[in-house]
GROMACS .gro file of C-alpha atoms in nm:
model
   73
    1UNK     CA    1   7.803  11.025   5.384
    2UNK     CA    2   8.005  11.109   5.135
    3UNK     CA    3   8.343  11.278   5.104
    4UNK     CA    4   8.464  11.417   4.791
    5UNK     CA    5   8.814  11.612   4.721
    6UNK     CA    6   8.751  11.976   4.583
    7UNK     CA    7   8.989  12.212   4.486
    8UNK     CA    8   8.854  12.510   4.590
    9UNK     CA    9   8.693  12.623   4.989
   10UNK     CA   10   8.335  12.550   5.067
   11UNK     CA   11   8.134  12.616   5.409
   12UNK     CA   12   7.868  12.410   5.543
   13UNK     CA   13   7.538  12.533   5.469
   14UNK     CA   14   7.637  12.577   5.080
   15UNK     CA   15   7.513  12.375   4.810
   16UNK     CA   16   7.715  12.145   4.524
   17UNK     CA   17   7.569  12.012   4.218
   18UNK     CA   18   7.751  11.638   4.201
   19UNK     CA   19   7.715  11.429   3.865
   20UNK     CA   20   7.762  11.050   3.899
   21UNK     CA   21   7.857  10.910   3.578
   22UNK     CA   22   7.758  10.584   3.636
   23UNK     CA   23   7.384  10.694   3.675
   24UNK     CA   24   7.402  10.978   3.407
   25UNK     CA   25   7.667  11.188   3.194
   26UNK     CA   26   7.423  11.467   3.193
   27UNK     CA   27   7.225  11.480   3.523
   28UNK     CA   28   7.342  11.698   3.787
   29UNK     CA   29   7.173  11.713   4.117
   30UNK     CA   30   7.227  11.931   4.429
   31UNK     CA   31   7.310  11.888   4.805
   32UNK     CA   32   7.393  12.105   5.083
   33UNK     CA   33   7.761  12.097   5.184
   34UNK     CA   34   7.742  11.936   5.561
   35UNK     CA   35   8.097  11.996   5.622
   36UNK     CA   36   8.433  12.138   5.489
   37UNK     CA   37   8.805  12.038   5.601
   38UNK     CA   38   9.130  12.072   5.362
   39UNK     CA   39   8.959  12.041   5.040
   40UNK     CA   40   8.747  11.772   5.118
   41UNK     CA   41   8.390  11.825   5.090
   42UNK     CA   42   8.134  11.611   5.301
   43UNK     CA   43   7.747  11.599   5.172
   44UNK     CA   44   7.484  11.368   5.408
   45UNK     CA   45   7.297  11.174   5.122
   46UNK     CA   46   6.936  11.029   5.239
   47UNK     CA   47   6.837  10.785   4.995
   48UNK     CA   48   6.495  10.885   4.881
   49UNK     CA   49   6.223  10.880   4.589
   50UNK     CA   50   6.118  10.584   4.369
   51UNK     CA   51   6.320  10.285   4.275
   52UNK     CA   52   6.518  10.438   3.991
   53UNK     CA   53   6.553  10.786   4.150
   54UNK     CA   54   6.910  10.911   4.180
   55UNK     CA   55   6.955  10.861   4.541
   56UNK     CA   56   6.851  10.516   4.563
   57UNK     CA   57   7.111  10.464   4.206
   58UNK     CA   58   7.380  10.633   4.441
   59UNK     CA   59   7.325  10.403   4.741
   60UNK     CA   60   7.303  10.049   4.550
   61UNK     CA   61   7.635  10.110   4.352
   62UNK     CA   62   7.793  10.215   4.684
   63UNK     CA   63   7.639   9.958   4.840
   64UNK     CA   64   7.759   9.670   4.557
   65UNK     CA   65   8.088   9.884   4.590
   66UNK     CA   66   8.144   9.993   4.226
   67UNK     CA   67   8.456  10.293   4.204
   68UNK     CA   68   8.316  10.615   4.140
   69UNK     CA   69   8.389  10.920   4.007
   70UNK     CA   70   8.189  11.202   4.124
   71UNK     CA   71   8.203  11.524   3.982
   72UNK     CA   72   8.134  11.871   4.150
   73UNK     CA   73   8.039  12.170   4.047
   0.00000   0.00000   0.00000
């Protein structure tokens, strides 16, 4: 799960585009918004895909707890 402050309202059931920029400056990749409280966004991340896919980048820097930023769009 993750939680990320937005500045502007979202339901659940709509989609964000999040860049990481410790995977990439220039990839962007989408999930559905799984909840929406006081400008904070939640998204439901399943890590998935091959070794080096985006997901399972996501979940070993959590995991090793690196500081992220996350941007949203």
């Amino acid at each position: 799960t993750l939680s990320v402050r937005v500045a502007i309202d979202y339901n659940p059931g709509q989609y964000v585009f999040i860049n990481v920029a410790h995977i990439s400056l220039f990839e962007w990749h989408p999930f559905t918004i799984a909840g929406s409280d006081r400008g904070v966004v939640t998204l439901h991340i399943k890590t998935m895909g091959s070794p080096g896919s985006f997901t399972r980048q996501l979940h070993a820097l959590v995991a090793a707890g690196v500081p992220l930023t996350v941007s949203v769009d």
